[in-house]
């Protein structure tokens, strides 16, 4: 049965509603960034750029880097945007948009996030690269999907127990990256991480300006968390949603984090733009050999 127009919304030109993309516009390897302006920071290294579009916070360019076709797309901030971007990317490759039917043979995308993050461990310094092996989502996105089969409940239960998790907050969920991408992009230049994905930048990450927060010690509790040797390393706002939706849809996903702040020491990178650019080049050179 065709998917209803109210569920799969298309623009008059046949492109998906929010991203303004048609299937021919994207590559099988996709880099996501939060900031729309960071798309150009990636594609300035490309040999060619053959497609570009920009709608709302979703800026997309597709081109080639050392002969490999790559799409770069901005997601904006937060897992609510991840829900939009990843479902629409999947629709571009796995749904016949004209017939509004799921294709009988499904495709898998390689999706790599390049983003900034703050470390909560003193030993992970500013300007480091953290590759997220696991992610804990403090939002509620994954709970709206049939997702229990991809979650690591022993770890999320340990987070709740060790942090004395406030029961009015969403239950944490824990998901894992693509092992293929993790092996490809990890090296002596990276740190294996366990990333916490927060629902906001200020209170949810323990920042206090004028508003008091529910748990002043949450960041310290997260920094001291340990589950069979696994510690939470850094905070950001997209990775868990990326891993959860990608895993459910059958795509490969990995989050690369440029550490521009250390919350434990109070330090901030002197040149965050340079650190991000180094991570961009590192990532591009690692993914050109992906099959």
Short mmCIF file of N, CA and C in Angstrom, two decimals, residues 108-286:
data_model
loop_
_atom_site.label_atom_id
_atom_site.label_comp_id
_atom_site.label_asym_id
_atom_site.label_seq_id
_atom_site.Cartn_x
_atom_site.Cartn_y
_atom_site.Cartn_z
N UNK A 108 22.18 0.68 2.28
CA UNK A 108 22.75 1.15 3.54
C UNK A 108 23.73 2.28 3.25
N UNK A 109 23.55 3.40 3.93
CA UNK A 109 24.43 4.55 3.79
C UNK A 109 25.53 4.51 4.85
N UNK A 110 26.69 5.08 4.54
CA UNK A 110 27.74 5.33 5.52
C UNK A 110 27.62 6.80 5.93
N UNK A 111 27.34 7.05 7.22
CA UNK A 111 27.07 8.41 7.68
C UNK A 111 28.03 8.75 8.83
N UNK A 112 28.80 9.81 8.63
CA UNK A 112 29.80 10.21 9.63
C UNK A 112 29.51 11.62 10.10
N UNK A 113 29.28 11.78 11.38
CA UNK A 113 29.11 13.12 11.96
C UNK A 113 30.46 13.72 12.29
N UNK A 114 30.68 14.96 11.91
CA UNK A 114 31.84 15.73 12.35
C UNK A 114 31.32 16.90 13.17
N UNK A 115 31.61 16.89 14.47
CA UNK A 115 31.05 17.93 15.32
C UNK A 115 31.97 18.33 16.44
N UNK A 116 31.56 19.33 17.19
CA UNK A 116 32.32 19.78 18.35
C UNK A 116 31.70 19.21 19.62
N UNK A 117 32.50 19.16 20.67
CA UNK A 117 32.04 18.53 21.90
C UNK A 117 32.89 19.01 23.06
N UNK A 118 32.37 18.78 24.27
CA UNK A 118 33.12 19.10 25.48
C UNK A 118 33.45 17.85 26.26
N UNK A 119 34.70 17.70 26.64
CA UNK A 119 35.12 16.56 27.46
C UNK A 119 34.73 16.78 28.92
N UNK A 120 34.39 15.69 29.61
CA UNK A 120 34.17 15.78 31.06
C UNK A 120 35.23 15.00 31.83
N UNK A 121 36.24 14.51 31.11
CA UNK A 121 37.34 13.79 31.72
C UNK A 121 38.62 14.62 31.61
N UNK A 122 39.30 14.83 32.74
CA UNK A 122 40.51 15.66 32.74
C UNK A 122 41.57 15.14 31.77
N UNK A 123 41.63 13.82 31.62
CA UNK A 123 42.70 13.25 30.80
C UNK A 123 42.42 13.32 29.30
N UNK A 124 41.24 13.78 28.91
CA UNK A 124 40.96 13.98 27.49
C UNK A 124 41.06 15.48 27.22
N UNK A 125 42.17 15.93 26.68
CA UNK A 125 42.43 17.37 26.61
C UNK A 125 41.67 18.06 25.49
N UNK A 126 41.61 19.39 25.57
CA UNK A 126 41.07 20.16 24.46
C UNK A 126 41.93 19.88 23.22
N UNK A 127 41.30 19.98 22.06
CA UNK A 127 41.90 19.74 20.74
C UNK A 127 42.08 18.26 20.42
N UNK A 128 41.59 17.36 21.29
CA UNK A 128 41.64 15.92 20.99
C UNK A 128 40.49 15.54 20.06
N UNK A 129 40.62 14.36 19.44
CA UNK A 129 39.55 13.79 18.61
C UNK A 129 38.96 12.58 19.32
N UNK A 130 37.68 12.63 19.64
CA UNK A 130 37.00 11.50 20.28
C UNK A 130 36.09 10.82 19.27
N UNK A 131 36.26 9.51 19.11
CA UNK A 131 35.40 8.70 18.26
C UNK A 131 34.42 7.98 19.18
N UNK A 132 33.14 8.26 19.01
CA UNK A 132 32.12 7.74 19.94
C UNK A 132 31.81 6.27 19.63
N UNK A 133 32.24 5.38 20.51
CA UNK A 133 31.91 3.96 20.36
C UNK A 133 30.48 3.71 20.84
N UNK A 134 30.12 4.30 21.97
CA UNK A 134 28.76 4.22 22.51
C UNK A 134 28.22 5.63 22.70
N UNK A 135 26.90 5.74 22.78
CA UNK A 135 26.27 7.02 23.09
C UNK A 135 25.09 6.78 24.01
N UNK A 136 24.93 7.67 24.98
CA UNK A 136 23.78 7.64 25.88
C UNK A 136 22.90 8.83 25.56
N UNK A 137 21.64 8.57 25.22
CA UNK A 137 20.71 9.64 24.88
C UNK A 137 19.90 10.05 26.09
N UNK A 138 19.96 11.34 26.44
CA UNK A 138 19.17 11.87 27.55
C UNK A 138 17.92 12.57 27.04
N UNK A 139 17.69 12.49 25.74
CA UNK A 139 16.44 12.95 25.13
C UNK A 139 15.46 11.78 25.13
N UNK A 140 14.34 11.90 24.46
CA UNK A 140 13.38 10.80 24.44
C UNK A 140 13.14 10.25 23.03
N UNK A 141 13.95 10.67 22.05
CA UNK A 141 13.67 10.34 20.65
C UNK A 141 13.47 8.84 20.42
N UNK A 142 14.41 8.04 20.88
CA UNK A 142 14.37 6.62 20.54
C UNK A 142 13.19 5.91 21.17
N UNK A 143 12.64 6.46 22.26
CA UNK A 143 11.51 5.81 22.92
C UNK A 143 10.21 5.93 22.11
N UNK A 144 10.21 6.76 21.07
CA UNK A 144 9.04 6.86 20.20
C UNK A 144 9.06 5.80 19.11
N UNK A 145 10.15 5.04 19.01
CA UNK A 145 10.29 3.98 18.01
C UNK A 145 10.37 2.61 18.69
N UNK A 146 10.09 1.57 17.93
CA UNK A 146 10.26 0.20 18.41
C UNK A 146 11.76 -0.08 18.41
N UNK A 147 12.41 0.17 19.54
CA UNK A 147 13.88 0.24 19.52
C UNK A 147 14.57 -0.55 20.63
N UNK A 148 13.80 -1.29 21.43
CA UNK A 148 14.44 -1.94 22.57
C UNK A 148 15.49 -2.96 22.15
N UNK A 149 15.36 -3.51 20.94
CA UNK A 149 16.29 -4.54 20.49
C UNK A 149 17.68 -3.98 20.17
N UNK A 150 17.82 -2.66 20.06
CA UNK A 150 19.15 -2.09 19.77
C UNK A 150 19.74 -1.38 20.99
N UNK A 151 19.01 -1.37 22.10
CA UNK A 151 19.48 -0.65 23.28
C UNK A 151 20.27 -1.56 24.22
N UNK A 152 21.18 -0.94 24.99
CA UNK A 152 21.98 -1.65 25.99
C UNK A 152 21.44 -1.27 27.37
N UNK A 153 20.46 -2.05 27.83
CA UNK A 153 19.75 -1.68 29.05
C UNK A 153 20.61 -1.82 30.30
N UNK A 154 21.58 -2.75 30.29
CA UNK A 154 22.44 -2.88 31.47
C UNK A 154 23.21 -1.59 31.71
N UNK A 155 23.64 -0.95 30.62
CA UNK A 155 24.41 0.29 30.77
C UNK A 155 23.50 1.44 31.17
N UNK A 156 22.34 1.56 30.53
CA UNK A 156 21.44 2.66 30.89
C UNK A 156 20.93 2.51 32.33
N UNK A 157 20.71 1.28 32.76
CA UNK A 157 20.30 1.07 34.16
C UNK A 157 21.42 1.50 35.12
N UNK A 158 22.66 1.23 34.73
CA UNK A 158 23.80 1.64 35.57
C UNK A 158 23.92 3.16 35.63
N UNK A 159 23.64 3.83 34.52
CA UNK A 159 23.65 5.31 34.52
C UNK A 159 22.62 5.84 35.51
N UNK A 160 21.42 5.29 35.46
CA UNK A 160 20.37 5.76 36.36
C UNK A 160 20.74 5.51 37.83
N UNK A 161 21.30 4.35 38.10
CA UNK A 161 21.66 4.00 39.47
C UNK A 161 22.80 4.86 39.99
N UNK A 162 23.86 4.99 39.19
CA UNK A 162 25.06 5.69 39.65
C UNK A 162 24.89 7.21 39.73
N UNK A 163 23.92 7.76 38.98
CA UNK A 163 23.70 9.20 39.01
C UNK A 163 22.49 9.59 39.84
N UNK A 164 21.80 8.60 40.40
CA UNK A 164 20.54 8.87 41.10
C UNK A 164 19.62 9.68 40.19
N UNK A 165 19.38 9.13 39.01
CA UNK A 165 18.67 9.81 37.93
C UNK A 165 17.29 10.29 38.37
N UNK A 166 16.99 11.56 38.14
CA UNK A 166 15.70 12.15 38.51
C UNK A 166 14.60 11.52 37.66
N UNK A 167 13.58 10.95 38.33
CA UNK A 167 12.61 10.12 37.60
C UNK A 167 11.67 10.91 36.69
N UNK A 168 11.67 12.23 36.76
CA UNK A 168 10.86 13.02 35.85
C UNK A 168 11.58 13.30 34.53
N UNK A 169 12.87 13.00 34.47
CA UNK A 169 13.62 13.13 33.21
C UNK A 169 13.40 11.88 32.36
N UNK A 170 13.60 12.03 31.06
CA UNK A 170 13.47 10.88 30.17
C UNK A 170 14.45 9.79 30.54
N UNK A 171 14.03 8.54 30.41
CA UNK A 171 14.93 7.41 30.64
C UNK A 171 16.10 7.47 29.66
N UNK A 172 17.34 7.37 30.14
CA UNK A 172 18.47 7.32 29.22
C UNK A 172 18.38 6.06 28.34
N UNK A 173 18.85 6.17 27.12
CA UNK A 173 19.00 4.99 26.26
C UNK A 173 20.43 4.94 25.76
N UNK A 174 20.96 3.74 25.60
CA UNK A 174 22.35 3.57 25.19
C UNK A 174 22.39 2.76 23.90
N UNK A 175 23.12 3.27 22.92
CA UNK A 175 23.25 2.64 21.61
C UNK A 175 24.71 2.65 21.18
N UNK A 176 25.01 1.87 20.15
CA UNK A 176 26.40 1.69 19.73
C UNK A 176 26.59 2.13 18.28
N UNK A 177 27.83 2.50 17.97
CA UNK A 177 28.17 2.94 16.62
C UNK A 177 28.31 1.76 15.67
N UNK A 178 28.58 2.07 14.40
CA UNK A 178 28.92 1.06 13.41
C UNK A 178 30.34 0.56 13.66
N UNK A 179 30.48 -0.74 13.85
CA UNK A 179 31.81 -1.31 14.08
C UNK A 179 32.71 -1.12 12.86
N UNK A 180 32.12 -1.21 11.67
CA UNK A 180 32.90 -1.02 10.44
C UNK A 180 33.52 0.38 10.40
N UNK A 181 32.70 1.39 10.65
CA UNK A 181 33.19 2.76 10.60
C UNK A 181 34.14 3.05 11.75
N UNK A 182 33.86 2.48 12.92
CA UNK A 182 34.72 2.70 14.07
C UNK A 182 36.14 2.20 13.78
N UNK A 183 36.24 1.03 13.19
CA UNK A 183 37.56 0.47 12.85
C UNK A 183 38.26 1.31 11.79
N UNK A 184 37.49 1.79 10.81
CA UNK A 184 38.07 2.55 9.71
C UNK A 184 38.60 3.90 10.17
N UNK A 185 37.88 4.58 11.06
CA UNK A 185 38.24 5.95 11.41
C UNK A 185 39.02 6.10 12.71
N UNK A 186 39.21 5.01 13.44
CA UNK A 186 40.01 5.07 14.66
C UNK A 186 41.49 4.92 14.33
N UNK A 187 42.33 5.55 15.14
CA UNK A 187 43.78 5.44 14.96
C UNK A 187 44.46 5.91 16.23
N UNK A 188 45.79 5.98 16.18
CA UNK A 188 46.54 6.48 17.34
C UNK A 188 46.25 7.96 17.59
N UNK A 189 45.63 8.64 16.62
CA UNK A 189 45.31 10.06 16.76
C UNK A 189 43.95 10.29 17.40
N UNK A 190 43.21 9.23 17.70
CA UNK A 190 41.85 9.38 18.24
C UNK A 190 41.73 8.71 19.61
N UNK A 191 40.68 9.11 20.32
CA UNK A 191 40.35 8.52 21.61
C UNK A 191 38.98 7.84 21.49
N UNK A 192 38.87 6.61 21.94
CA UNK A 192 37.59 5.92 21.94
C UNK A 192 36.72 6.50 23.03
N UNK A 193 35.48 6.86 22.68
CA UNK A 193 34.64 7.56 23.64
C UNK A 193 33.28 6.95 23.88
N UNK A 194 32.67 7.38 24.97
CA UNK A 194 31.30 7.06 25.33
C UNK A 194 30.62 8.42 25.53
N UNK A 195 29.82 8.80 24.57
CA UNK A 195 29.30 10.16 24.48
C UNK A 195 27.91 10.28 25.09
N UNK A 196 27.70 11.33 25.86
CA UNK A 196 26.37 11.63 26.38
C UNK A 196 25.73 12.70 25.50
N UNK A 197 24.54 12.39 24.99
CA UNK A 197 23.80 13.32 24.14
C UNK A 197 22.73 14.01 24.96
N UNK A 198 22.86 15.33 25.10
CA UNK A 198 21.98 16.11 25.96
C UNK A 198 20.85 16.76 25.18
N UNK A 199 19.81 17.19 25.88
CA UNK A 199 18.64 17.80 25.23
C UNK A 199 18.77 19.32 25.15
N UNK A 200 19.84 19.88 25.65
CA UNK A 200 20.05 21.32 25.60
C UNK A 200 21.50 21.64 25.88
N UNK A 201 21.85 22.91 25.74
CA UNK A 201 23.24 23.35 25.89
C UNK A 201 23.53 23.88 27.29
N UNK A 202 22.56 24.50 27.91
CA UNK A 202 22.79 25.14 29.20
C UNK A 202 22.43 24.22 30.37
N UNK A 203 21.24 24.31 30.88
CA UNK A 203 20.88 23.48 32.04
C UNK A 203 21.14 22.00 31.85
N UNK A 204 20.74 21.40 30.71
CA UNK A 204 20.97 19.97 30.53
C UNK A 204 22.44 19.56 30.52
N UNK A 205 23.34 20.53 30.28
CA UNK A 205 24.76 20.22 30.33
C UNK A 205 25.43 20.84 31.57
N UNK A 206 24.59 21.22 32.55
CA UNK A 206 25.12 21.69 33.81
C UNK A 206 25.61 23.12 33.82
N UNK A 207 25.27 23.89 32.78
CA UNK A 207 25.68 25.31 32.75
C UNK A 207 24.62 26.15 33.47
N UNK A 208 25.09 27.05 34.30
CA UNK A 208 24.18 27.91 35.07
C UNK A 208 24.47 29.36 34.73
N UNK A 209 23.49 30.04 34.16
CA UNK A 209 23.58 31.48 33.95
C UNK A 209 22.68 32.16 34.99
N UNK A 210 21.37 32.21 34.74
CA UNK A 210 20.45 32.77 35.73
C UNK A 210 19.51 31.72 36.31
N UNK A 211 19.38 30.58 35.62
CA UNK A 211 18.42 29.57 36.07
C UNK A 211 19.10 28.49 36.90
N UNK A 212 18.57 28.19 38.08
CA UNK A 212 19.09 27.05 38.85
C UNK A 212 18.73 25.75 38.13
N UNK A 213 19.53 24.71 38.36
CA UNK A 213 19.29 23.42 37.71
C UNK A 213 18.90 22.37 38.75
N UNK A 214 18.28 21.29 38.26
CA UNK A 214 17.73 20.28 39.16
C UNK A 214 18.83 19.52 39.89
N UNK A 215 19.96 19.24 39.22
CA UNK A 215 21.04 18.45 39.83
C UNK A 215 22.37 19.12 39.54
N UNK A 216 22.90 19.83 40.53
CA UNK A 216 24.17 20.55 40.36
C UNK A 216 25.36 19.62 40.19
N UNK A 217 25.19 18.37 40.56
CA UNK A 217 26.33 17.44 40.55
C UNK A 217 26.27 16.45 39.39
N UNK A 218 25.33 16.62 38.46
CA UNK A 218 25.15 15.61 37.42
C UNK A 218 26.41 15.41 36.59
N UNK A 219 27.08 16.48 36.18
CA UNK A 219 28.27 16.31 35.36
C UNK A 219 29.36 15.53 36.10
N UNK A 220 29.51 15.80 37.40
CA UNK A 220 30.50 15.05 38.19
C UNK A 220 30.10 13.58 38.28
N UNK A 221 28.81 13.33 38.46
CA UNK A 221 28.34 11.94 38.51
C UNK A 221 28.60 11.23 37.18
N UNK A 222 28.35 11.93 36.07
CA UNK A 222 28.60 11.33 34.76
C UNK A 222 30.10 11.09 34.55
N UNK A 223 30.92 12.02 35.01
CA UNK A 223 32.37 11.87 34.87
C UNK A 223 32.89 10.69 35.67
N UNK A 224 32.22 10.39 36.79
CA UNK A 224 32.64 9.28 37.66
C UNK A 224 31.96 7.97 37.29
N UNK A 225 31.06 7.99 36.33
CA UNK A 225 30.34 6.77 35.94
C UNK A 225 31.32 5.72 35.42
N UNK A 226 31.06 4.48 35.79
CA UNK A 226 31.89 3.38 35.29
C UNK A 226 31.03 2.13 35.16
N UNK A 227 31.03 1.56 33.98
CA UNK A 227 30.35 0.30 33.76
C UNK A 227 31.32 -0.65 33.06
N UNK A 228 31.86 -1.60 33.81
CA UNK A 228 32.81 -2.57 33.28
C UNK A 228 33.94 -1.89 32.52
N UNK A 229 34.45 -0.82 33.11
CA UNK A 229 35.57 -0.10 32.53
C UNK A 229 35.19 0.99 31.55
N UNK A 230 33.90 1.12 31.23
CA UNK A 230 33.47 2.17 30.31
C UNK A 230 33.10 3.43 31.08
N UNK A 231 33.69 4.55 30.67
CA UNK A 231 33.40 5.84 31.30
C UNK A 231 32.81 6.79 30.26
N UNK A 232 31.94 7.67 30.70
CA UNK A 232 31.39 8.69 29.81
C UNK A 232 32.46 9.76 29.61
N UNK A 233 32.74 10.07 28.35
CA UNK A 233 33.89 10.91 28.03
C UNK A 233 33.53 12.35 27.67
N UNK A 234 32.39 12.56 27.00
CA UNK A 234 32.11 13.89 26.45
C UNK A 234 30.62 14.13 26.30
N UNK A 235 30.26 15.41 26.18
CA UNK A 235 28.87 15.82 26.05
C UNK A 235 28.65 16.53 24.73
N UNK A 236 27.52 16.23 24.06
CA UNK A 236 27.11 16.96 22.86
C UNK A 236 25.61 16.77 22.70
N UNK A 237 25.06 16.96 21.47
CA UNK A 237 23.60 17.02 21.37
C UNK A 237 22.99 16.24 20.20
N UNK A 238 23.76 15.38 19.52
CA UNK A 238 23.19 14.65 18.39
C UNK A 238 23.51 13.15 18.31
N UNK A 239 24.64 12.73 18.86
CA UNK A 239 25.18 11.40 18.55
C UNK A 239 24.24 10.25 18.85
N UNK A 240 23.59 10.23 20.01
CA UNK A 240 22.73 9.10 20.36
C UNK A 240 21.56 8.97 19.37
N UNK A 241 21.00 10.10 18.97
CA UNK A 241 19.93 10.06 17.97
C UNK A 241 20.42 9.52 16.65
N UNK A 242 21.62 9.93 16.25
CA UNK A 242 22.21 9.44 15.01
C UNK A 242 22.38 7.93 15.05
N UNK A 243 22.95 7.42 16.15
CA UNK A 243 23.18 5.98 16.26
C UNK A 243 21.87 5.22 16.32
N UNK A 244 20.91 5.74 17.07
CA UNK A 244 19.65 5.03 17.22
C UNK A 244 18.89 4.92 15.92
N UNK A 245 18.66 6.04 15.23
CA UNK A 245 17.89 6.02 13.98
C UNK A 245 18.63 5.27 12.89
N UNK A 246 19.95 5.46 12.79
CA UNK A 246 20.72 4.75 11.77
C UNK A 246 20.66 3.25 11.98
N UNK A 247 20.83 2.84 13.23
CA UNK A 247 20.79 1.41 13.54
C UNK A 247 19.44 0.80 13.18
N UNK A 248 18.37 1.50 13.52
CA UNK A 248 17.03 0.99 13.22
C UNK A 248 16.79 0.88 11.72
N UNK A 249 17.34 1.82 10.95
CA UNK A 249 17.10 1.86 9.51
C UNK A 249 18.12 1.05 8.71
N UNK A 250 19.13 0.51 9.38
CA UNK A 250 20.11 -0.32 8.69
C UNK A 250 21.26 0.44 8.06
N UNK A 251 21.53 1.66 8.55
CA UNK A 251 22.65 2.45 8.04
C UNK A 251 23.83 2.37 9.01
N UNK A 252 25.03 2.65 8.49
CA UNK A 252 26.24 2.66 9.29
C UNK A 252 26.49 4.10 9.74
N UNK A 253 26.76 4.31 11.03
CA UNK A 253 26.95 5.67 11.52
C UNK A 253 28.07 5.75 12.54
N UNK A 254 28.77 6.88 12.51
CA UNK A 254 29.86 7.13 13.47
C UNK A 254 29.93 8.63 13.75
N UNK A 255 30.25 8.97 14.99
CA UNK A 255 30.37 10.37 15.41
C UNK A 255 31.83 10.69 15.73
N UNK A 256 32.36 11.70 15.03
CA UNK A 256 33.71 12.19 15.26
C UNK A 256 33.61 13.54 15.98
N UNK A 257 34.24 13.63 17.14
CA UNK A 257 34.09 14.80 18.00
C UNK A 257 35.40 15.57 18.17
N UNK A 258 35.40 16.83 17.79
CA UNK A 258 36.52 17.72 18.08
C UNK A 258 36.29 18.29 19.48
N UNK A 259 37.19 17.99 20.40
CA UNK A 259 37.03 18.45 21.78
C UNK A 259 37.54 19.89 21.88
N UNK A 260 36.59 20.83 21.98
CA UNK A 260 36.98 22.24 22.05
C UNK A 260 36.85 22.81 23.46
N UNK A 261 36.28 22.02 24.38
CA UNK A 261 36.18 22.46 25.78
C UNK A 261 36.43 21.28 26.69
N UNK A 262 37.03 21.55 27.84
CA UNK A 262 37.15 20.53 28.89
C UNK A 262 36.40 21.05 30.11
N UNK A 263 35.24 20.45 30.38
CA UNK A 263 34.38 20.93 31.46
C UNK A 263 35.02 20.66 32.83
N UNK A 264 35.87 19.65 32.90
CA UNK A 264 36.50 19.30 34.17
C UNK A 264 37.56 20.32 34.57
N UNK A 265 38.29 20.85 33.58
CA UNK A 265 39.36 21.80 33.88
C UNK A 265 38.96 23.25 33.61
N UNK A 266 37.84 23.44 32.92
CA UNK A 266 37.39 24.78 32.60
C UNK A 266 38.08 25.40 31.40
N UNK A 267 38.82 24.60 30.64
CA UNK A 267 39.57 25.12 29.49
C UNK A 267 38.71 25.16 28.24
N UNK A 268 39.04 26.08 27.34
CA UNK A 268 38.41 26.16 26.03
C UNK A 268 39.50 26.34 24.99
N UNK A 269 39.32 25.69 23.84
CA UNK A 269 40.33 25.72 22.79
C UNK A 269 40.65 27.15 22.37
N UNK A 270 41.92 27.44 22.14
CA UNK A 270 42.33 28.76 21.68
C UNK A 270 42.02 28.97 20.21
N UNK A 271 41.87 27.86 19.47
CA UNK A 271 41.57 27.99 18.04
C UNK A 271 40.65 26.85 17.61
N UNK A 272 39.37 26.89 18.04
CA UNK A 272 38.46 25.78 17.74
C UNK A 272 38.26 25.54 16.25
N UNK A 273 38.28 26.60 15.45
CA UNK A 273 38.09 26.45 14.00
C UNK A 273 39.22 25.60 13.39
N UNK A 274 40.43 25.82 13.87
CA UNK A 274 41.57 25.04 13.39
C UNK A 274 41.44 23.57 13.78
N UNK A 275 40.98 23.32 15.00
CA UNK A 275 40.81 21.93 15.47
C UNK A 275 39.77 21.21 14.62
N UNK A 276 38.66 21.88 14.35
CA UNK A 276 37.61 21.28 13.53
C UNK A 276 38.12 21.01 12.13
N UNK A 277 38.89 21.94 11.57
CA UNK A 277 39.42 21.74 10.22
C UNK A 277 40.37 20.55 10.16
N UNK A 278 41.17 20.38 11.20
CA UNK A 278 42.05 19.21 11.26
C UNK A 278 41.24 17.91 11.30
N UNK A 279 40.14 17.92 12.06
CA UNK A 279 39.29 16.72 12.13
C UNK A 279 38.61 16.46 10.79
N UNK A 280 38.22 17.51 10.09
CA UNK A 280 37.61 17.36 8.76
C UNK A 280 38.58 16.66 7.81
N UNK A 281 39.81 17.14 7.75
CA UNK A 281 40.80 16.55 6.85
C UNK A 281 41.10 15.12 7.25
N UNK A 282 41.25 14.89 8.55
CA UNK A 282 41.49 13.52 9.04
C UNK A 282 40.37 12.59 8.59
N UNK A 283 39.13 13.02 8.78
CA UNK A 283 37.97 12.18 8.44
C UNK A 283 37.89 11.93 6.94
N UNK A 284 38.06 12.97 6.15
CA UNK A 284 38.01 12.80 4.69
C UNK A 284 39.05 11.79 4.22
N UNK A 285 40.25 11.89 4.75
CA UNK A 285 41.30 10.97 4.31
C UNK A 285 41.06 9.53 4.76
N UNK A 286 40.29 9.36 5.83
CA UNK A 286 39.99 8.02 6.31
C UNK A 286 38.83 7.36 5.51
#
